[in-house]
Coordinates of C-alpha atoms in Angstrom, one line a residue:
L25 CA 0.0 0.0 0.0
E26 CA 2.9 2.4 0.7
K27 CA 4.5 1.4 -2.6
L28 CA 1.2 2.2 -4.3
K29 CA 1.5 5.8 -3.3
N30 CA 4.5 6.1 -5.5
T31 CA 2.8 4.3 -8.3
L32 CA -0.1 6.8 -8.2
K33 CA 2.5 9.6 -8.6
T34 CA 4.5 7.9 -11.4
G35 CA 2.1 5.6 -13.1
N36 CA 2.7 1.9 -14.1
E37 CA 2.7 0.9 -17.8
K38 CA 2.6 -2.8 -17.0
L39 CA -0.5 -2.4 -14.9
G40 CA -2.0 0.2 -17.2
I41 CA -2.1 2.8 -14.4
P42 CA -1.6 6.4 -15.6
I43 CA -0.3 9.1 -13.3
L44 CA -3.1 9.7 -10.9
D45 CA -1.6 12.3 -8.5
P46 CA -1.8 14.9 -9.7
F47 CA -4.5 13.7 -12.1
K48 CA -4.9 15.8 -15.2
A49 CA -7.1 15.1 -18.2
D50 CA -8.0 17.4 -21.1
R51 CA -11.4 15.7 -21.6
L52 CA -13.5 13.0 -19.9
A53 CA -16.9 11.7 -20.9
I54 CA -19.4 10.4 -18.4
N55 CA -22.4 8.4 -19.6
V56 CA -24.8 6.9 -17.1
N57 CA -27.9 5.0 -18.2
E58 CA -29.6 3.6 -15.2
D59 CA -33.3 3.3 -14.4
E60 CA -33.2 6.2 -11.9
I61 CA -30.3 8.2 -13.4
K62 CA -29.5 9.1 -17.0
L63 CA -26.6 11.5 -17.5
N64 CA -24.4 12.6 -20.3
A65 CA -21.6 14.9 -19.2
N66 CA -18.4 16.1 -20.7
L67 CA -15.6 17.3 -18.4
S68 CA -12.6 19.3 -19.6
T69 CA -9.4 20.7 -18.0
C70 CA -9.8 18.2 -15.2
N71 CA -7.4 18.4 -12.2
A72 CA -7.3 16.4 -9.0
N73 CA -4.7 16.3 -6.1
G74 CA -4.2 14.2 -3.0
L75 CA -5.1 10.7 -4.2
S76 CA -1.7 9.4 -3.1
G77 CA -1.9 11.2 0.2
Y78 CA -3.8 8.5 2.1
D79 CA -3.0 7.1 5.5
V80 CA -3.1 3.3 5.9
I81 CA -5.2 2.4 8.9
N82 CA -5.2 -1.3 8.1
G83 CA -4.3 -3.6 5.2
D84 CA -4.4 -7.4 5.1
L85 CA -4.4 -10.2 2.6
S86 CA -5.2 -13.8 3.3
M87 CA -5.2 -16.7 0.9
A88 CA -7.1 -19.8 2.0
K89 CA -10.3 -21.2 0.5
D90 CA -11.0 -17.7 -0.8
I91 CA -8.6 -14.8 -1.2
V92 CA -9.7 -12.0 1.2
L93 CA -8.3 -8.4 0.8
S94 CA -9.0 -5.9 3.6
L95 CA -8.3 -2.2 3.2
H96 CA -8.9 0.6 5.6
L97 CA -7.6 3.9 4.2
S98 CA -8.1 7.6 5.0
W99 CA -7.5 10.6 2.8
P100 CA -7.0 13.9 4.8
L101 CA -7.6 16.1 1.8
I102 CA -8.6 15.6 -1.9
T103 CA -9.1 18.6 -4.2
A104 CA -10.4 18.8 -7.7
N105 CA -11.6 21.2 -10.3
T106 CA -13.0 20.9 -13.8
K107 CA -15.1 22.6 -16.5
Y108 CA -18.3 20.7 -17.3
D109 CA -21.2 20.5 -19.7
M110 CA -24.0 18.1 -18.7
K111 CA -27.6 17.1 -19.5
G112 CA -29.5 14.3 -17.7
K113 CA -32.4 13.2 -15.6
V114 CA -32.8 11.9 -12.1
D115 CA -36.2 10.1 -11.9
N116 CA -38.3 12.7 -13.7
F117 CA -36.2 15.7 -12.7
E118 CA -34.2 17.3 -15.5
L119 CA -30.6 18.2 -15.0
F120 CA -28.5 20.5 -17.1
G121 CA -25.7 23.0 -16.9
N122 CA -22.4 24.4 -18.2
G123 CA -19.7 25.9 -16.0
D124 CA -17.0 25.2 -13.5
I125 CA -16.8 22.8 -10.5
K126 CA -14.4 23.1 -7.6
L127 CA -14.4 20.8 -4.6
S128 CA -12.4 19.8 -1.6
A129 CA -13.1 16.6 0.4
Q130 CA -11.8 16.4 4.0
N131 CA -11.1 13.1 5.8
F132 CA -12.6 10.7 3.3
V133 CA -12.4 7.1 4.7
L134 CA -12.7 3.9 2.7
N135 CA -13.1 0.6 4.6
T136 CA -13.6 -2.5 2.5
V137 CA -13.3 -6.3 2.5
V138 CA -13.1 -7.9 -0.9
T139 CA -13.5 -11.6 -1.3
F140 CA -12.2 -13.3 -4.4
L141 CA -13.0 -16.8 -5.7
W142 CA -10.1 -19.0 -6.8
N143 CA -9.3 -22.7 -7.1
G144 CA -6.0 -22.7 -5.2
S145 CA -3.8 -22.6 -8.4
L146 CA -1.7 -19.6 -9.3
N147 CA -2.6 -20.3 -12.9
S148 CA -6.3 -19.7 -12.2
Y149 CA -8.3 -16.5 -12.7
L150 CA -9.8 -14.5 -9.9
K151 CA -13.4 -13.4 -9.7
I152 CA -15.0 -11.2 -7.1
K153 CA -17.3 -13.1 -4.7
N154 CA -18.3 -10.3 -2.5
I155 CA -17.4 -6.7 -1.6
N156 CA -18.3 -5.2 1.8
L157 CA -17.8 -1.4 1.4
K158 CA -18.2 1.4 3.9
L159 CA -17.5 5.0 3.0
S160 CA -17.4 8.1 5.2
L161 CA -16.6 11.8 4.7
Q162 CA -16.2 14.5 7.3
K163 CA -16.7 17.5 5.1
L164 CA -17.2 18.5 1.4
D165 CA -16.8 22.0 0.0
F166 CA -18.5 21.9 -3.4
Q167 CA -18.8 25.0 -5.6
A168 CA -20.4 24.9 -9.1
T169 CA -21.3 27.6 -11.6
G170 CA -23.8 27.3 -14.4
L171 CA -26.2 24.7 -12.9
F172 CA -29.5 25.1 -14.7
N173 CA -27.7 28.1 -16.3
D174 CA -28.5 30.2 -13.3
E175 CA -25.9 31.4 -10.8
E176 CA -28.3 31.9 -7.9
T177 CA -29.5 28.3 -8.3
S178 CA -25.9 27.2 -8.6
A179 CA -25.0 28.8 -5.2
I180 CA -28.0 27.2 -3.5
L181 CA -27.4 23.7 -4.9
S182 CA -23.6 23.9 -4.2
A183 CA -24.4 24.7 -0.5
L184 CA -27.0 21.8 -0.4
I185 CA -24.6 19.3 -2.0
S186 CA -21.8 20.3 0.4
D187 CA -24.1 19.9 3.4
M188 CA -25.7 16.6 2.3
A189 CA -22.6 14.8 1.0
P190 CA -21.2 13.4 4.3
E191 CA -24.6 11.7 4.9
L192 CA -25.2 10.6 1.3
I193 CA -21.8 9.0 0.8
G194 CA -22.7 6.4 3.4
N195 CA -26.1 5.7 2.0
E196 CA -26.6 2.0 1.2
M197 CA -28.1 2.6 -2.2
I198 CA -25.1 4.7 -3.2
T199 CA -22.5 2.2 -1.9
N200 CA -24.4 -0.7 -3.6
K201 CA -24.1 1.2 -7.0
I202 CA -20.4 1.8 -6.4
V203 CA -19.9 -1.9 -5.5
E204 CA -21.8 -2.9 -8.7
L205 CA -19.5 -0.7 -10.8
I206 CA -16.3 -1.8 -9.1
T207 CA -17.2 -5.5 -9.4
K208 CA -17.9 -5.3 -13.2
K209 CA -14.7 -3.3 -13.9
T210 CA -12.5 -5.4 -11.7
D211 CA -13.9 -8.7 -13.1
D212 CA -13.4 -7.5 -16.6
F213 CA -9.7 -7.0 -15.8
L214 CA -9.3 -10.2 -13.8
A215 CA -10.6 -12.3 -16.7
T216 CA -7.6 -11.3 -18.7
K217 CA -4.8 -12.2 -16.2
T218 CA -4.0 -15.3 -14.1
I219 CA -3.0 -14.8 -10.5
L220 CA 0.6 -15.6 -11.4
E221 CA 0.5 -12.9 -14.2
I222 CA -0.9 -10.4 -11.7
I223 CA 1.8 -11.2 -9.2
E224 CA 4.5 -10.8 -11.9
M225 CA 3.1 -7.4 -12.8
L226 CA 3.2 -6.2 -9.2
V227 CA 6.7 -7.3 -8.3

C-alpha cells in the first residue's frame, strides 16, 4: 500500500495505471444510463490532487479457500476542479448546466473487505465473490457555476450538496451502486490475467 502511493504519482505501464496524483485530463466523458439516473456529461481541463496522500489504517491479505483483501484507508484532503457541460435526468427531474466545478473533500475514509474466488492454483483466474464497502466523509466544500444556467440556483445547490454529501456517501443505495460498478470493472480486468501474471506485474 505504501508502494502504491509512488505508483499513483509515477504511473505503471505494465498495470495500465496512468499518473493519478496529480491527475490531469484534457477531456473526460461520463455516460450513465440507469433506471433512476440518466446522464451525459463532458468534463474538460480536469485536475485532482491528493489521491496518493492516504493514511493506511489497516491492510491485510489472506489466501485460504477464498482470497480476502482488507483495506482501511483515510485521505486527509482531496481537491479537484473541472469545467463541465451536462444534461440528464434523475427520476423525472431534469438536470443541465455548463460551467466550472471546484471541490475539496476532507477526511474521506474507505473501509472495505473484498473476497475473491479461486481454485488454489496460481494459474487460475480470480473473480469477485463479495465486496463489503463502507465510506465516510467528514466535510465537502462543493462549488459549481452554471447549474441550470442560473448562478443563484448554482449557489443554493452547491451549498446543499456540500451539506448533504457526508450523509449521502454512506447511503446503502449509493454504496451498492459503487460496489456494482467496481465488481464489473474489476472482473473484466481479472478475466484477462491469471493470479501468477498479476503477481509478476506487481513485483
